Amino acid sequence: MNYSEKVMDHFTNPRNVGEIPDADGIGEVGNAKCGDIMKMYLKIDGTTITDVKFKTFGCGAAVATSSMATEMIKGKSIDDALNLTNKAVMEALDGLPPVKVHCSVLAEQAIKAALSDYYQRQGIDPEPIVGKVPECEECH
Ligand code: FES
């Protein structure tokens, strides 16, 4: 498989690997396609992501995309992190082979899950109340 130099660099020397014991938000996601797992830790001060670390039981492409994604959100705002797409991460890595595109989704989703965890801890964005929506009298 042909990987770009940047992918190889981030795979062999991944940035921000590890965990943050007192993280403000932790997100764990599994890849439905391959079963691999990613865990993302965020440290947040105000609206800024001051630190980010990740751990993965995933393939090389998952490691490389996560490494690049952490670099792209570190020091940035929460909004920037929410807007980070796997496409942008892949572009920053000079592309991925088509069969490996799904791996890059893991990092994007793990970041979003960690931010959602952060919001929930802050009570900013409580879990939507599924199934408890009042019934509309007009249609029942
Ligand atoms: Fe599972 Fe890449 S094959 S993350």
Coordinates of N, CA and C and ligand atoms in Angstrom, one line a residue:
M1 N 0.8 -1.2 0.0 CA 0.0 0.0 0.0 C 0.9 1.2 0.0
N2 N 0.5 2.2 -0.8 CA 1.3 3.4 -0.9 C 0.8 4.5 0.1
Y3 N 1.6 4.8 1.0 CA 1.3 5.9 2.0 C 2.2 7.1 1.7
S4 N 1.7 8.3 1.9 CA 2.5 9.5 1.7 C 3.6 9.5 2.8
E5 N 4.6 10.4 2.5 CA 5.6 10.5 3.5 C 5.1 11.0 4.8
K6 N 4.1 11.9 4.7 CA 3.5 12.5 6.0 C 2.8 11.4 6.8
V7 N 2.1 10.5 6.1 CA 1.4 9.4 6.8 C 2.5 8.6 7.5
M8 N 3.5 8.2 6.8 CA 4.6 7.4 7.3 C 5.2 8.1 8.5
D9 N 5.4 9.4 8.4 CA 6.1 10.1 9.5 C 5.2 10.1 10.8
H10 N 3.9 10.3 10.6 CA 3.0 10.4 11.7 C 2.7 9.0 12.3
F11 N 2.9 7.9 11.4 CA 2.7 6.6 11.9 C 3.9 6.1 12.7
T12 N 5.1 6.4 12.2 CA 6.3 5.9 12.9 C 6.6 6.8 14.1
N13 N 6.2 8.0 14.0 CA 6.5 9.0 15.1 C 5.3 9.7 15.5
P14 N 4.2 9.0 16.0 CA 3.0 9.7 16.3 C 3.1 10.8 17.4
R15 N 2.4 11.9 17.2 CA 2.4 13.0 18.2 C 1.3 12.8 19.2
N16 N 1.5 13.2 20.4 CA 0.4 13.3 21.4 C -0.2 12.0 21.7
V17 N 0.6 10.9 21.8 CA 0.1 9.6 22.2 C 0.1 9.6 23.7
G18 N -0.9 9.0 24.3 CA -1.0 8.8 25.8 C -2.3 9.2 26.3
E19 N -2.4 9.5 27.6 CA -3.6 9.9 28.1 C -3.4 11.1 29.1
I20 N -4.5 11.8 29.3 CA -4.5 12.9 30.3 C -5.3 12.5 31.5
P21 N -4.7 12.3 32.6 CA -5.4 11.7 33.8 C -6.5 12.6 34.2
D22 N -6.3 13.9 34.2 CA -7.4 14.9 34.6 C -8.0 15.6 33.4
A23 N -8.3 14.8 32.4 CA -8.9 15.4 31.2 C -10.3 16.0 31.5
D24 N -10.6 17.0 30.7 CA -11.9 17.6 30.8 C -13.0 17.0 30.0
G25 N -12.5 16.2 29.0 CA -13.4 15.5 28.1 C -12.7 14.3 27.6
I26 N -13.4 13.1 27.6 CA -12.8 11.9 27.0 C -13.8 11.3 26.1
G27 N -13.3 10.9 24.9 CA -14.2 10.3 23.9 C -13.7 9.0 23.5
E28 N -14.5 8.0 23.4 CA -14.1 6.7 22.9 C -15.0 6.2 21.8
V29 N -14.5 5.9 20.7 CA -15.3 5.4 19.6 C -14.7 4.2 19.0
G30 N -15.6 3.4 18.4 CA -15.2 2.2 17.7 C -15.5 2.4 16.2
N31 N -14.7 1.8 15.4 CA -15.0 1.9 14.0 C -15.8 0.7 13.6
A32 N -17.0 1.0 13.1 CA -18.0 0.0 12.8 C -17.4 -0.9 11.7
K33 N -16.6 -0.4 10.8 CA -16.1 -1.1 9.7 C -15.1 -2.2 10.0
C34 N -14.2 -1.8 10.9 CA -13.1 -2.8 11.2 C -13.0 -3.2 12.7
G35 N -13.8 -2.5 13.6 CA -13.7 -2.9 15.0 C -12.6 -2.2 15.8
D36 N -11.8 -1.4 15.2 CA -10.8 -0.7 15.9 C -11.3 0.4 16.8
I37 N -10.5 0.7 17.8 CA -11.0 1.6 18.9 C -10.0 2.8 19.1
M38 N -10.6 3.9 19.4 CA -9.8 5.1 19.6 C -10.3 5.8 20.9
K39 N -9.4 6.3 21.7 CA -9.8 7.1 22.8 C -9.0 8.4 22.8
M40 N -9.8 9.5 23.0 CA -9.2 10.8 22.9 C -9.4 11.6 24.2
Y41 N -8.4 12.3 24.6 CA -8.5 13.0 25.9 C -8.2 14.5 25.6
L42 N -9.1 15.4 26.1 CA -8.9 16.8 25.9 C -8.8 17.5 27.2
K43 N -7.9 18.5 27.2 CA -7.8 19.4 28.3 C -8.3 20.8 27.8
I44 N -9.3 21.4 28.4 CA -9.9 22.6 27.9 C -9.9 23.7 28.9
D45 N -9.4 24.9 28.4 CA -9.4 26.1 29.3 C -10.2 27.1 28.6
G46 N -11.4 27.5 29.2 CA -12.3 28.4 28.6 C -12.8 27.8 27.3
T47 N -12.5 28.4 26.1 CA -12.9 27.8 24.9 C -11.7 27.2 24.1
T48 N -10.5 27.1 24.8 CA -9.3 26.7 24.1 C -9.0 25.3 24.5
I49 N -8.6 24.5 23.5 CA -8.1 23.1 23.8 C -6.6 23.2 24.0
T50 N -6.3 23.1 25.3 CA -4.9 23.4 25.7 C -4.0 22.1 25.6
D51 N -4.6 21.0 25.7 CA -3.8 19.7 25.5 C -4.7 18.6 24.9
V52 N -4.1 17.7 24.2 CA -4.9 16.6 23.6 C -4.0 15.4 23.5
K53 N -4.5 14.3 23.9 CA -3.7 13.0 23.7 C -4.7 11.9 23.2
F54 N -4.1 10.9 22.6 CA -5.0 9.8 22.1 C -4.3 8.5 22.3
K55 N -5.1 7.5 22.4 CA -4.7 6.1 22.4 C -5.5 5.3 21.4
T56 N -4.9 4.4 20.7 CA -5.8 3.7 19.7 C -5.3 2.2 19.6
F57 N -6.3 1.4 19.4 CA -6.1 0.0 19.0 C -6.5 0.0 17.5
G58 N -5.7 0.6 16.7 CA -6.1 0.8 15.3 C -5.0 0.6 14.4
C59 N -5.2 0.7 13.1 CA -4.2 0.4 12.1 C -3.3 1.7 12.0
G60 N -2.3 1.5 11.1 CA -1.3 2.6 10.9 C -2.0 3.9 10.4
A61 N -3.0 3.8 9.6 CA -3.7 5.0 9.1 C -4.5 5.6 10.2
A62 N -5.0 4.8 11.1 CA -5.7 5.4 12.2 C -4.8 6.2 13.2
V63 N -3.6 5.6 13.4 CA -2.6 6.3 14.2 C -2.2 7.6 13.5
A64 N -1.9 7.5 12.2 CA -1.4 8.7 11.5 C -2.5 9.8 11.5
T65 N -3.7 9.4 11.2 CA -4.7 10.5 11.2 C -5.0 11.1 12.6
S66 N -4.9 10.2 13.6 CA -5.2 10.7 14.9 C -4.1 11.7 15.4
S67 N -2.8 11.3 15.0 CA -1.7 12.1 15.4 C -1.8 13.5 14.7
M68 N -2.1 13.5 13.4 CA -2.3 14.7 12.7 C -3.5 15.5 13.2
A69 N -4.6 14.8 13.5 CA -5.8 15.5 14.0 C -5.5 16.2 15.4
T70 N -4.7 15.5 16.2 CA -4.4 16.2 17.5 C -3.6 17.4 17.3
E71 N -2.6 17.4 16.4 CA -1.8 18.5 16.1 C -2.7 19.7 15.6
M72 N -3.7 19.3 14.8 CA -4.5 20.4 14.2 C -5.5 21.0 15.2
I73 N -5.8 20.4 16.3 CA -6.7 21.0 17.2 C -6.0 21.6 18.5
K74 N -4.8 21.2 18.7 CA -4.1 21.6 19.9 C -3.9 23.1 19.9
G75 N -4.4 23.8 20.9 CA -4.2 25.3 21.0 C -5.3 26.0 20.2
K76 N -6.2 25.2 19.6 CA -7.3 25.8 18.8 C -8.6 25.9 19.7
S77 N -9.6 26.6 19.1 CA -10.8 26.7 19.9 C -11.7 25.4 19.7
I78 N -12.6 25.3 20.6 CA -13.6 24.2 20.6 C -14.3 24.1 19.2
D79 N -14.7 25.3 18.8 CA -15.4 25.4 17.5 C -14.5 24.9 16.3
D80 N -13.3 25.2 16.4 CA -12.4 24.8 15.3 C -12.3 23.2 15.3
A81 N -12.2 22.7 16.6 CA -12.1 21.2 16.7 C -13.4 20.5 16.2
L82 N -14.6 21.2 16.5 CA -15.8 20.6 16.1 C -15.9 20.6 14.6
N83 N -15.3 21.6 13.9 CA -15.4 21.7 12.5 C -14.3 20.9 11.7
L84 N -13.4 20.3 12.5 CA -12.4 19.5 11.8 C -13.0 18.2 11.2
T85 N -12.7 18.1 9.9 CA -13.3 16.9 9.2 C -12.2 15.9 8.9
N86 N -12.6 14.7 8.7 CA -11.6 13.7 8.4 C -10.9 14.0 7.0
K87 N -11.7 14.7 6.2 CA -11.2 15.1 4.9 C -10.0 16.1 5.0
A88 N -10.2 17.1 6.0 CA -9.1 18.0 6.2 C -7.9 17.4 6.8
V89 N -8.1 16.4 7.6 CA -7.0 15.7 8.2 C -6.3 14.9 7.1
M90 N -7.0 14.2 6.2 CA -6.4 13.5 5.1 C -5.6 14.4 4.2
E91 N -6.2 15.6 3.9 CA -5.5 16.5 3.1 C -4.2 16.9 3.7
A92 N -4.2 17.1 5.0 CA -3.0 17.6 5.7 C -1.9 16.5 5.6
L93 N -2.4 15.2 5.5 CA -1.5 14.1 5.4 C -1.1 13.7 3.9
D94 N -1.5 14.6 3.0 CA -1.3 14.3 1.6 C -2.1 13.1 1.1
G95 N -3.2 12.8 1.7 CA -4.1 11.8 1.2 C -3.8 10.4 1.9
L96 N -4.9 9.5 1.7 CA -4.8 8.2 2.2 C -5.2 7.3 1.0
P97 N -4.8 6.0 1.0 CA -5.3 5.1 0.0 C -6.8 4.9 0.2
P98 N -7.6 4.8 -0.8 CA -9.1 4.7 -0.7 C -9.6 3.7 0.4
V99 N -8.9 2.5 0.5 CA -9.4 1.5 1.4 C -9.1 1.9 2.9
K100 N -8.4 3.0 3.0 CA -8.0 3.4 4.4 C -8.7 4.7 4.8
V101 N -9.6 5.2 4.0 CA -10.3 6.4 4.3 C -11.2 6.3 5.6
H102 N -11.8 5.1 5.7 CA -12.6 4.9 6.9 C -11.9 5.1 8.2
C103 N -10.6 4.8 8.2 CA -9.7 4.9 9.4 C -9.7 6.3 9.9
S104 N -9.7 7.3 9.0 CA -9.6 8.7 9.4 C -10.8 9.2 10.1
V105 N -11.9 8.5 9.9 CA -13.2 8.9 10.5 C -13.1 8.7 12.0
L106 N -12.3 7.7 12.5 CA -12.1 7.4 13.9 C -11.7 8.7 14.7
A107 N -10.7 9.4 14.2 CA -10.1 10.5 14.9 C -11.2 11.6 15.0
E108 N -11.8 11.9 13.9 CA -12.8 13.0 13.8 C -13.9 12.6 14.9
Q109 N -14.4 11.4 14.9 CA -15.5 11.0 15.8 C -15.0 11.0 17.2
A110 N -13.8 10.6 17.5 CA -13.3 10.6 18.8 C -13.2 12.0 19.4
I111 N -12.8 13.0 18.6 CA -12.7 14.4 19.0 C -14.1 14.9 19.3
K112 N -15.0 14.6 18.5 CA -16.4 15.0 18.7 C -17.0 14.4 20.0
A113 N -16.7 13.1 20.2 CA -17.2 12.4 21.4 C -16.6 13.0 22.6
A114 N -15.3 13.4 22.6 CA -14.6 14.0 23.7 C -15.2 15.3 24.0
L115 N -15.6 16.1 23.0 CA -16.2 17.4 23.2 C -17.6 17.3 23.7
S116 N -18.3 16.3 23.3 CA -19.6 16.0 23.8 C -19.6 15.6 25.3
D117 N -18.6 14.8 25.6 CA -18.4 14.5 27.0 C -18.1 15.7 27.9
Y118 N -17.2 16.6 27.3 CA -16.9 17.8 28.0 C -18.2 18.7 28.2
Y119 N -19.0 18.8 27.2 CA -20.2 19.6 27.3 C -21.1 19.0 28.4
Q120 N -21.2 17.7 28.3 CA -22.1 17.1 29.3 C -21.6 17.3 30.7
R121 N -20.3 17.2 30.9 CA -19.7 17.4 32.3 C -20.0 18.9 32.7
Q122 N -20.0 19.8 31.8 CA -20.3 21.2 32.1 C -21.8 21.5 32.2
G123 N -22.6 20.5 31.8 CA -24.0 20.7 31.9 C -24.5 21.7 30.8
I124 N -23.6 21.9 29.8 CA -23.9 22.8 28.7 C -24.9 22.2 27.7
D125 N -24.6 20.9 27.4 CA -25.4 20.3 26.3 C -25.8 18.9 26.8
P126 N -26.8 18.9 27.7 CA -27.2 17.6 28.3 C -27.7 16.7 27.2
E127 N -27.6 15.4 27.5 CA -28.0 14.4 26.6 C -29.5 14.6 26.1
P128 N -29.7 14.6 24.9 CA -31.1 14.8 24.4 C -32.0 13.8 25.0
I129 N -33.2 14.2 25.3 CA -34.1 13.3 26.0 C -34.9 12.5 24.9
V130 N -34.3 11.4 24.6 CA -34.9 10.6 23.5 C -36.1 9.9 24.0
G131 N -37.1 9.9 23.2 CA -38.3 9.1 23.6 C -39.2 9.9 24.6
K132 N -38.8 11.0 25.0 CA -39.7 11.7 26.0 C -40.3 13.0 25.4
V133 N -40.2 13.1 24.1 CA -40.8 14.2 23.4 C -42.3 14.2 23.6
P134 N -42.9 15.3 24.1 CA -44.4 15.2 24.3 C -45.1 15.0 23.0
E135 N -46.1 14.2 23.1 CA -46.9 13.9 21.9 C -47.7 15.1 21.5
C136 N -47.8 15.3 20.2 CA -48.5 16.4 19.7 C -50.0 16.1 19.6
E137 N -50.8 16.9 20.3 CA -52.2 16.5 20.4 C -53.0 16.5 19.0
E138 N -52.5 17.4 18.2 CA -53.2 17.5 16.9 C -53.1 16.2 16.1
C139 N -51.9 15.5 16.2 CA -51.8 14.4 15.3 C -52.1 13.1 16.0
H140 N -52.6 13.1 17.3 CA -52.9 11.9 18.0 C -54.4 11.8 18.3
Ligands
FES1 FE1 -9.4 -0.1 11.4 FE2 -7.8 1.4 10.0 S1 -8.4 -0.6 9.5 S2 -8.9 1.9 11.8

